[in-house]
Short mmCIF file of C-alpha atoms and ligand atoms in Angstrom, two decimals:
data_model
loop_
_atom_site.label_atom_id
_atom_site.label_comp_id
_atom_site.label_asym_id
_atom_site.label_seq_id
_atom_site.Cartn_x
_atom_site.Cartn_y
_atom_site.Cartn_z
CA MET Z 27 -18.80 -10.94 9.69
CA HIS Z 28 -19.41 -10.59 6.00
CA THR Z 29 -21.92 -12.97 4.48
CA ALA Z 30 -21.45 -14.42 1.04
CA LYS Z 31 -25.03 -13.58 0.01
CA LYS Z 32 -23.96 -10.36 -1.62
CA PHE Z 33 -22.14 -12.28 -4.31
CA GLY Z 34 -24.45 -15.26 -4.41
CA GLY Z 35 -21.45 -17.56 -4.17
CA SER Z 36 -22.34 -21.02 -2.96
CA HIS Z 37 -18.94 -22.64 -2.87
CA THR Z 38 -16.51 -20.78 -0.68
CA HIS Z 39 -17.16 -18.27 2.05
CA TYR Z 40 -14.38 -16.53 3.94
CA ASP Z 41 -14.76 -13.90 6.59
CA ALA Z 42 -12.82 -10.73 7.20
CA GLY Z 43 -10.33 -12.48 9.46
CA LEU Z 44 -9.62 -14.78 6.54
CA LEU Z 45 -6.19 -16.19 7.17
CA ALA Z 46 -6.95 -16.06 10.83
CA LYS Z 47 -10.42 -17.56 10.62
CA PRO Z 48 -11.37 -19.79 7.73
CA THR Z 49 -15.14 -20.15 7.93
CA GLN Z 50 -17.25 -23.24 8.06
CA HIS Z 51 -17.06 -23.82 4.31
CA ALA Z 52 -13.30 -23.69 4.31
CA THR Z 53 -13.26 -26.12 7.20
CA LEU Z 54 -15.62 -28.48 5.38
CA ALA Z 55 -13.55 -28.25 2.23
CA HIS Z 56 -10.52 -29.11 4.31
CA GLN Z 57 -12.16 -32.10 5.97
CA HIS Z 58 -13.33 -33.62 2.70
CA MET Z 59 -10.43 -32.23 0.67
CA GLU Z 60 -12.85 -31.00 -1.95
CA PRO Z 61 -11.28 -28.86 -4.66
CA ILE Z 62 -12.13 -25.21 -4.12
CA PRO Z 63 -13.31 -22.97 -6.97
CA ALA Z 64 -10.83 -20.15 -7.60
CA THR Z 65 -10.17 -17.61 -10.32
CA LEU Z 66 -6.83 -17.80 -12.14
CA VAL Z 67 -5.49 -14.76 -13.99
CA PRO Z 68 -2.37 -15.67 -16.01
CA GLY Z 69 -1.52 -11.98 -16.47
CA ASP Z 70 1.06 -10.29 -18.70
CA GLY Z 71 4.75 -10.73 -19.53
CA ILE Z 72 6.13 -13.69 -17.56
CA GLY Z 73 2.67 -14.22 -16.01
CA PRO Z 74 1.52 -17.11 -18.26
CA GLU Z 75 4.89 -18.94 -17.85
CA ILE Z 76 4.87 -18.77 -14.07
CA THR Z 77 1.15 -19.52 -13.67
CA ASP Z 78 1.61 -22.63 -15.87
CA ALA Z 79 4.43 -23.73 -13.56
CA VAL Z 80 2.34 -23.11 -10.42
CA VAL Z 81 -0.70 -24.97 -11.80
CA GLU Z 82 1.48 -27.95 -12.77
CA ILE Z 83 2.96 -28.11 -9.25
CA LEU Z 84 -0.44 -27.70 -7.54
CA ASP Z 85 -1.84 -30.50 -9.73
CA MET Z 86 0.83 -32.80 -8.28
CA LEU Z 87 -0.11 -31.65 -4.80
CA GLY Z 88 -3.63 -33.01 -5.36
CA LYS Z 89 -5.45 -30.27 -7.31
CA PRO Z 90 -6.69 -28.25 -4.33
CA PHE Z 91 -8.36 -25.67 -6.61
CA ILE Z 92 -10.72 -25.83 -9.61
CA TRP Z 93 -9.58 -22.95 -11.78
CA ASP Z 94 -11.78 -20.51 -13.61
CA ILE Z 95 -9.23 -18.97 -15.98
CA GLN Z 96 -9.84 -15.32 -16.81
CA GLN Z 97 -7.83 -12.74 -18.72
CA GLY Z 98 -6.84 -9.39 -17.21
CA GLY Z 99 -4.35 -6.63 -18.05
CA ILE Z 100 -2.84 -6.15 -21.52
CA ALA Z 101 -3.99 -9.60 -22.67
CA ALA Z 102 -7.59 -8.72 -21.83
CA ALA Z 103 -7.32 -5.19 -23.25
CA ARG Z 104 -6.20 -6.71 -26.58
CA GLU Z 105 -9.03 -9.24 -26.60
CA SER Z 106 -11.93 -7.14 -25.34
CA GLY Z 107 -10.67 -3.56 -25.09
CA ASP Z 108 -10.93 -3.66 -21.27
CA PRO Z 109 -7.98 -4.58 -19.00
CA LEU Z 110 -10.45 -5.47 -16.22
CA PRO Z 111 -13.28 -7.19 -18.11
CA PRO Z 112 -16.68 -7.82 -16.50
CA ALA Z 113 -16.12 -11.60 -16.82
CA LEU Z 114 -13.04 -11.39 -14.56
CA LEU Z 115 -14.89 -9.33 -11.95
CA ALA Z 116 -17.88 -11.70 -12.08
CA SER Z 117 -15.59 -14.69 -11.61
CA ILE Z 118 -13.94 -13.21 -8.49
CA ARG Z 119 -17.36 -12.22 -7.13
CA ARG Z 120 -18.40 -15.84 -7.46
CA THR Z 121 -15.23 -17.58 -6.19
CA ARG Z 122 -14.07 -14.80 -3.82
CA LEU Z 123 -10.63 -16.27 -4.25
CA ALA Z 124 -8.03 -15.58 -6.94
CA LEU Z 125 -4.43 -16.30 -7.89
CA LYS Z 126 -3.20 -13.52 -10.12
CA GLY Z 127 -0.14 -13.30 -12.37
CA PRO Z 128 1.48 -9.86 -12.70
CA LEU Z 129 -0.33 -7.26 -14.80
CA THR Z 130 1.43 -4.58 -16.84
CA THR Z 131 0.39 -1.00 -16.16
CA PRO Z 132 1.22 1.59 -18.82
CA VAL Z 133 3.38 4.40 -17.38
CA GLY Z 134 2.24 8.02 -17.67
CA GLY Z 135 -0.93 7.39 -19.69
CA GLY Z 136 -3.17 4.54 -20.80
CA PHE Z 137 -5.45 2.64 -18.45
CA ARG Z 138 -5.50 2.91 -14.66
CA SER Z 139 -3.70 0.20 -12.65
CA VAL Z 140 -5.85 -2.94 -12.67
CA ASN Z 141 -4.25 -3.94 -9.36
CA VAL Z 142 -5.49 -0.74 -7.68
CA ARG Z 143 -8.95 -1.15 -9.24
CA LEU Z 144 -9.19 -4.74 -7.94
CA ARG Z 145 -8.14 -3.60 -4.47
CA GLU Z 146 -10.87 -0.95 -4.44
CA GLU Z 147 -13.55 -3.13 -6.06
CA PHE Z 148 -13.17 -5.94 -3.50
CA LYS Z 149 -12.18 -3.71 -0.55
CA LEU Z 150 -8.94 -5.63 -0.10
CA TYR Z 151 -7.91 -3.77 3.03
CA ALA Z 152 -5.06 -5.98 4.20
CA ASN Z 153 -1.85 -6.55 2.29
CA LEU Z 154 0.10 -9.40 3.80
CA ARG Z 155 3.73 -9.92 2.86
CA PRO Z 156 5.63 -12.62 4.70
CA ALA Z 157 9.38 -12.81 4.07
CA ARG Z 158 11.73 -15.51 5.30
CA THR Z 159 15.25 -16.59 4.40
CA LEU Z 160 15.11 -19.49 1.95
CA LEU Z 161 18.70 -19.46 0.78
CA ALA Z 162 21.54 -19.59 3.27
CA GLY Z 163 24.72 -17.62 2.63
CA GLY Z 164 23.06 -14.29 1.88
CA ARG Z 165 23.65 -11.09 3.79
CA TYR Z 166 21.22 -12.13 6.54
CA GLU Z 167 20.31 -15.52 8.00
CA ASP Z 168 17.04 -16.56 9.56
CA ILE Z 169 14.87 -13.63 8.57
CA ASP Z 170 11.23 -14.36 9.28
CA ILE Z 171 9.15 -11.18 9.20
CA VAL Z 172 5.50 -10.70 8.28
CA LEU Z 173 4.48 -7.24 7.16
CA VAL Z 174 0.81 -6.28 7.33
CA ARG Z 175 0.07 -3.14 5.32
CA GLU Z 176 -3.16 -1.17 5.36
CA ASN Z 177 -4.14 -1.25 1.69
CA LEU Z 178 -6.98 1.25 1.15
CA GLU Z 179 -6.37 4.41 3.19
CA GLY Z 180 -3.52 6.82 4.00
CA LEU Z 181 -1.86 8.82 1.27
CA TYR Z 182 -3.02 6.38 -1.40
CA VAL Z 183 -6.59 7.69 -1.47
CA GLY Z 184 -5.46 9.99 -4.28
CA PHE Z 185 -6.88 13.29 -2.94
CA GLU Z 186 -4.38 15.41 -4.83
CA HIS Z 187 -4.38 18.71 -6.66
CA PHE Z 188 -2.16 21.53 -7.87
CA ILE Z 189 -2.46 25.27 -7.22
CA PRO Z 190 -1.33 27.48 -10.10
CA ILE Z 191 0.72 30.59 -9.27
CA ASP Z 192 2.12 33.16 -11.70
CA GLY Z 193 1.36 31.07 -14.79
CA ASP Z 194 2.92 27.89 -13.38
CA PRO Z 195 0.01 25.41 -13.28
CA HIS Z 196 1.97 23.11 -10.97
CA ALA Z 197 3.41 25.73 -8.62
CA VAL Z 198 2.05 23.95 -5.54
CA ALA Z 199 1.14 20.27 -5.14
CA ILE Z 200 -1.23 19.22 -2.38
CA SER Z 201 -2.01 15.70 -1.22
CA SER Z 202 -4.31 14.72 1.64
CA GLY Z 203 -4.09 11.42 3.47
CA VAL Z 204 -7.04 9.76 5.15
CA ASN Z 205 -6.78 7.26 7.99
CA THR Z 206 -9.93 6.29 9.84
CA ARG Z 207 -10.47 4.85 13.30
CA ALA Z 208 -12.44 1.97 11.75
CA GLY Z 209 -9.79 1.27 9.10
CA SER Z 210 -6.97 1.38 11.66
CA ARG Z 211 -8.87 -0.93 13.99
CA ARG Z 212 -9.64 -3.40 11.19
CA ILE Z 213 -6.01 -3.70 10.05
CA ALA Z 214 -4.65 -3.86 13.63
CA GLU Z 215 -7.11 -6.65 14.49
CA PHE Z 216 -6.08 -8.46 11.32
CA ALA Z 217 -2.39 -8.26 12.33
CA PHE Z 218 -2.98 -9.43 15.92
CA ASP Z 219 -5.34 -12.23 14.81
CA TYR Z 220 -2.72 -13.33 12.29
CA ALA Z 221 -0.07 -13.32 15.03
CA VAL Z 222 -2.22 -15.50 17.30
CA LYS Z 223 -3.16 -17.92 14.53
CA HIS Z 224 0.41 -18.34 13.33
CA GLY Z 225 2.12 -18.65 16.69
CA ARG Z 226 3.86 -15.29 16.47
CA LYS Z 227 5.10 -13.50 19.57
CA LYS Z 228 5.09 -9.76 18.85
CA VAL Z 229 3.44 -7.08 16.73
CA THR Z 230 5.34 -3.85 16.03
CA ILE Z 231 3.20 -0.83 15.12
CA VAL Z 232 5.06 1.43 12.66
CA HIS Z 233 4.03 5.09 12.32
CA LYS Z 234 5.27 8.70 12.15
CA ALA Z 235 3.09 10.03 14.94
CA ASN Z 236 5.80 12.45 16.13
CA VAL Z 237 5.31 14.54 12.95
CA LEU Z 238 2.08 13.40 11.26
CA LYS Z 239 0.31 13.63 14.58
CA ALA Z 240 -3.24 13.30 13.27
CA LEU Z 241 -2.79 11.06 10.23
CA THR Z 242 -0.57 8.45 11.81
CA GLY Z 243 -1.37 9.35 15.44
CA ILE Z 244 -4.86 7.89 15.01
CA PHE Z 245 -3.30 4.70 13.63
CA LEU Z 246 -0.90 4.33 16.57
CA GLU Z 247 -3.53 5.16 19.18
CA THR Z 248 -6.07 2.72 17.71
CA ALA Z 249 -3.58 -0.10 17.20
CA LEU Z 250 -2.34 0.26 20.81
CA ASP Z 251 -5.94 0.06 21.95
CA VAL Z 252 -6.49 -3.12 19.91
CA ALA Z 253 -3.27 -4.56 21.42
CA LYS Z 254 -4.89 -4.51 24.91
CA LYS Z 255 -7.27 -7.30 23.84
CA TYR Z 256 -4.25 -9.52 23.12
CA GLU Z 257 -2.32 -8.72 26.30
CA GLY Z 258 -0.56 -11.79 27.68
CA ARG Z 259 -0.72 -13.52 24.30
CA ILE Z 260 0.98 -11.14 21.86
CA ALA Z 261 3.57 -8.54 22.87
CA VAL Z 262 3.38 -5.10 21.31
CA ASP Z 263 5.85 -2.31 20.64
CA ASP Z 264 6.03 0.60 18.23
CA ARG Z 265 8.62 2.27 16.01
CA ILE Z 266 8.83 5.49 14.08
CA VAL Z 267 9.09 4.52 10.41
CA ASP Z 268 12.57 5.97 9.74
CA ALA Z 269 14.06 4.24 12.79
CA CYS Z 270 12.29 1.03 11.74
CA ALA Z 271 13.85 1.22 8.26
CA MET Z 272 17.31 1.48 9.82
CA GLN Z 273 16.71 -1.22 12.43
CA LEU Z 274 15.52 -3.59 9.68
CA VAL Z 275 18.98 -3.57 8.10
CA LEU Z 276 20.92 -3.41 11.38
CA LYS Z 277 19.05 -5.95 13.48
CA PRO Z 278 16.21 -7.56 11.54
CA GLY Z 279 15.89 -10.41 14.07
CA GLN Z 280 14.05 -8.11 16.50
CA PHE Z 281 10.99 -7.95 14.19
CA ASP Z 282 8.22 -10.51 14.06
CA VAL Z 283 4.92 -9.07 12.71
CA ILE Z 284 4.87 -5.42 11.60
CA VAL Z 285 1.61 -3.52 11.07
CA THR Z 286 1.68 -0.16 9.35
CA THR Z 287 -0.09 2.37 7.14
CA ASN Z 288 -0.33 2.20 3.34
CA LEU Z 289 2.70 4.21 2.13
CA PHE Z 290 5.06 3.07 4.90
CA GLY Z 291 3.99 -0.53 4.25
CA ASP Z 292 4.63 -0.20 0.53
CA ILE Z 293 8.21 0.96 1.15
CA LEU Z 294 9.08 -1.32 4.07
CA SER Z 295 7.74 -4.45 2.36
CA ASP Z 296 10.14 -4.00 -0.56
CA GLU Z 297 12.97 -3.34 1.92
CA ILE Z 298 12.08 -6.57 3.71
CA ALA Z 299 11.92 -8.48 0.39
CA GLY Z 300 15.47 -7.22 -0.20
CA LEU Z 301 16.59 -8.79 3.11
CA VAL Z 302 15.66 -12.27 1.81
CA GLY Z 303 17.06 -12.11 -1.69
CA GLY Z 304 14.74 -9.90 -3.70
CA LEU Z 305 11.40 -9.86 -5.43
CA GLY Z 306 11.73 -13.30 -7.07
CA MET Z 307 10.79 -14.94 -3.77
CA ALA Z 308 8.31 -12.45 -2.31
CA PRO Z 309 4.63 -13.46 -2.19
CA GLY Z 310 1.75 -11.18 -1.31
CA ALA Z 311 -1.89 -11.54 -0.33
CA ASN Z 312 -4.57 -8.87 -0.67
CA ILE Z 313 -7.37 -9.70 1.70
CA GLY Z 314 -10.70 -8.02 2.18
CA MET Z 315 -14.32 -8.26 3.12
CA ASP Z 316 -15.40 -9.43 -0.30
CA ALA Z 317 -12.53 -11.53 -1.62
CA ALA Z 318 -8.87 -12.46 -1.33
CA ILE Z 319 -6.37 -12.16 -4.16
CA PHE Z 320 -2.94 -13.78 -4.03
CA GLU Z 321 0.01 -12.72 -6.16
CA ALA Z 322 3.75 -12.36 -6.51
CA VAL Z 323 5.10 -9.01 -5.38
CA HIS Z 324 7.11 -8.62 -8.61
CA GLY Z 325 5.76 -7.30 -11.91
CA SER Z 326 5.44 -8.73 -15.42
CA ALA Z 327 9.23 -8.59 -16.10
CA PRO Z 328 8.93 -7.73 -19.81
CA ASP Z 329 12.74 -7.96 -20.17
CA ILE Z 330 12.69 -11.75 -19.68
CA ALA Z 331 9.15 -12.63 -20.85
CA GLY Z 332 9.00 -15.62 -23.19
CA LYS Z 333 12.60 -16.68 -22.48
CA GLY Z 334 11.66 -19.51 -20.12
CA VAL Z 335 13.94 -18.25 -17.33
CA ALA Z 336 11.44 -16.60 -14.95
CA ASN Z 337 11.47 -17.68 -11.33
CA PRO Z 338 8.00 -19.06 -10.43
CA LEU Z 339 8.68 -19.22 -6.66
CA ALA Z 340 7.07 -15.91 -5.62
CA LEU Z 341 3.78 -16.93 -7.24
CA LEU Z 342 4.15 -20.45 -5.85
CA LEU Z 343 4.67 -19.05 -2.34
CA ALA Z 344 1.55 -16.92 -2.95
CA ALA Z 345 -0.31 -20.16 -3.74
CA ALA Z 346 0.94 -21.52 -0.37
CA LEU Z 347 -0.58 -18.46 1.34
CA MET Z 348 -3.80 -19.19 -0.55
CA LEU Z 349 -3.77 -22.76 0.80
CA ASP Z 350 -3.29 -21.41 4.35
CA HIS Z 351 -6.14 -19.03 3.75
CA VAL Z 352 -8.64 -21.76 2.82
CA GLY Z 353 -7.63 -23.90 5.78
CA ARG Z 354 -5.38 -26.33 3.85
CA GLY Z 355 -2.27 -25.70 5.92
CA ASP Z 356 -0.96 -29.27 5.46
CA GLU Z 357 -0.71 -28.84 1.72
CA ALA Z 358 0.87 -25.40 2.20
CA THR Z 359 3.51 -26.97 4.44
CA ARG Z 360 4.23 -29.73 1.89
CA LEU Z 361 4.60 -27.11 -0.81
CA ARG Z 362 6.94 -24.93 1.25
CA SER Z 363 9.13 -27.85 2.24
CA ALA Z 364 9.40 -28.95 -1.43
CA ILE Z 365 10.53 -25.40 -2.28
CA ASP Z 366 13.06 -25.40 0.60
CA GLY Z 367 14.47 -28.78 -0.45
CA THR Z 368 14.74 -27.78 -4.11
CA LEU Z 369 16.67 -24.61 -3.29
CA ARG Z 370 18.81 -25.80 -0.38
CA ASP Z 371 19.50 -29.48 -1.06
CA ASP Z 372 18.96 -29.94 -4.80
CA LYS Z 373 20.46 -26.50 -5.43
CA VAL Z 374 18.17 -25.94 -8.41
CA ARG Z 375 17.96 -22.14 -8.78
CA THR Z 376 16.94 -19.70 -11.47
CA CYS Z 377 19.22 -16.89 -12.75
CA ASP Z 378 17.85 -14.25 -10.36
CA LEU Z 379 19.02 -16.51 -7.47
CA GLY Z 380 22.47 -16.99 -8.98
CA GLY Z 381 21.69 -20.34 -10.65
CA SER Z 382 21.14 -21.41 -14.25
CA ALA Z 383 17.89 -23.41 -14.02
CA SER Z 384 15.05 -22.60 -16.42
CA THR Z 385 11.43 -22.19 -15.28
CA LYS Z 386 10.81 -25.76 -16.50
CA ASP Z 387 13.85 -27.16 -14.59
CA ILE Z 388 12.78 -25.70 -11.25
CA THR Z 389 9.16 -26.74 -11.85
CA GLN Z 390 10.24 -30.35 -12.49
CA ALA Z 391 12.54 -30.34 -9.46
CA ILE Z 392 9.69 -29.23 -7.18
CA VAL Z 393 7.28 -31.73 -8.76
CA GLN Z 394 9.80 -34.52 -8.08
CA ARG Z 395 10.12 -33.50 -4.43
CA ILE Z 396 6.33 -33.47 -4.03
CA THR Z 397 5.83 -36.87 -5.67
CA ARG Z 398 8.86 -38.49 -3.98
CA ARG Z 399 7.31 -38.82 -0.50
P1 NAD O 408 9.34 -6.20 -12.42
O1 NAD O 408 9.13 -6.75 -11.06
O2 NAD O 408 8.46 -6.73 -13.49
O3 NAD O 408 10.87 -6.44 -12.87
C1 NAD O 408 11.97 -5.91 -12.16
C2 NAD O 408 13.21 -6.76 -12.45
O4 NAD O 408 13.09 -8.01 -11.74
C3 NAD O 408 13.38 -7.13 -13.92
O5 NAD O 408 14.75 -7.14 -14.25
C4 NAD O 408 12.82 -8.53 -14.02
O6 NAD O 408 13.39 -9.32 -15.04
C5 NAD O 408 13.14 -9.10 -12.63
N1 NAD O 408 12.13 -10.08 -12.25
C6 NAD O 408 10.87 -9.83 -11.81
N2 NAD O 408 10.22 -10.95 -11.55
C7 NAD O 408 11.08 -11.96 -11.82
C8 NAD O 408 10.97 -13.37 -11.74
N3 NAD O 408 9.85 -14.00 -11.33
N4 NAD O 408 12.05 -14.11 -12.11
C9 NAD O 408 13.19 -13.53 -12.50
N5 NAD O 408 13.36 -12.18 -12.58
C10 NAD O 408 12.30 -11.41 -12.25
O7 NAD O 408 9.19 -4.61 -12.32
P2 NAD O 408 9.03 -3.52 -13.46
O8 NAD O 408 9.92 -3.87 -14.62
O9 NAD O 408 9.18 -2.23 -12.77
O10 NAD O 408 7.51 -3.62 -13.93
C11 NAD O 408 7.07 -4.27 -15.12
C12 NAD O 408 5.55 -4.14 -15.22
O11 NAD O 408 4.93 -4.87 -14.15
C13 NAD O 408 5.05 -2.70 -15.11
O12 NAD O 408 4.02 -2.52 -16.06
C14 NAD O 408 4.48 -2.62 -13.71
O13 NAD O 408 3.44 -1.67 -13.60
C15 NAD O 408 3.97 -4.03 -13.52
N6 NAD O 408 3.85 -4.45 -12.09
C16 NAD O 408 2.79 -5.24 -11.79
C17 NAD O 408 2.65 -5.72 -10.50
C18 NAD O 408 1.47 -6.60 -10.18
O14 NAD O 408 0.75 -7.02 -11.08
N7 NAD O 408 1.24 -6.92 -8.92
C19 NAD O 408 3.62 -5.42 -9.52
C20 NAD O 408 4.72 -4.64 -9.88
C21 NAD O 408 4.82 -4.16 -11.19
#
């Protein structure tokens, strides 16, 4: 188990199992309902609008977090010349817990993705993306799938180069993937622990071990070995990634928790978000040995920034995951049921969900549901 000494944090300590195992401090915080120090990054584009909405709603829920507000991304680059300023890193090292608005990454040139740098800096090895149907009447009903993606290894390690031939500097492109036994074991244990903690029945291991026999074979072999420890409690099966992608649209009800490697997880998690109505309602958690960072899956949506129409629900659902993570499941449940009621019964929906509500309208509707009880 990781100790918090490394970062000198005295307030909150979470271990590698995180969502599965809030540590003593989280439990104490839960018992006494003390507010928990956390870093808040408003982010770029629609980020400040949706973080304002989330903070207002959490305040009504009883202020579970004390925010240390820090700039990152374009806003920070403008202020200090650095999109990932030392003050932001120091804050996350201290709180080990952050809610992050979307950050703009320049395409083609400019600075390196702040999201990737944060993942590496805090060794955020697990990317958790739960997706469930919130709005009836879509293409699928009753989707409830949790995807656990390995976040640091695989083809995303960036070991890439070109070989020039006959004057063409890019004649051949080479990329190497790296999956380790330890990394595969860590993410598989995370997925099975999550399944146990959250009353799930089955974990599906997704791979391409028929072709990438070493790179994804090691992942399958290790995850199957981990599964033995959970025999009798959590069922296990496995799918080749292409078959899994097809089965997800044909018969999504067969999936419960999916655990997979970095690139496959990146693709499948967006496919799964599509099954429940798109990115506007997809939350994500990046969890590691040193910290946990919660965010919406969508980006900074520059096309609608400043117009007051952004949907804050993905970031709000990320805040619910954050509440689960620190052992405040009751507040997470209250928050989720206020969101459900607002969408289903009050029918207050933003444009991306086919409605006409503004960010302020949906925020007020959720606040009313929370305060009504
Ligand atoms: P995007 O997710 O920002 O937008 C895609 C489309 O979805 C747009 O039409 C947008 O208006 C809509 N949309 C997104 N979120 C919405 C919301 N909450 N409510 C209503 N509509 C919403 O993707 P993009 O345009 O490809 O990326 C924009 C920027 O965001 C890029 O710089 C990209 O690198 C960055 N990005 C950041 C993150 C992150 O910080 N985690 C994730 C993805 C993209």
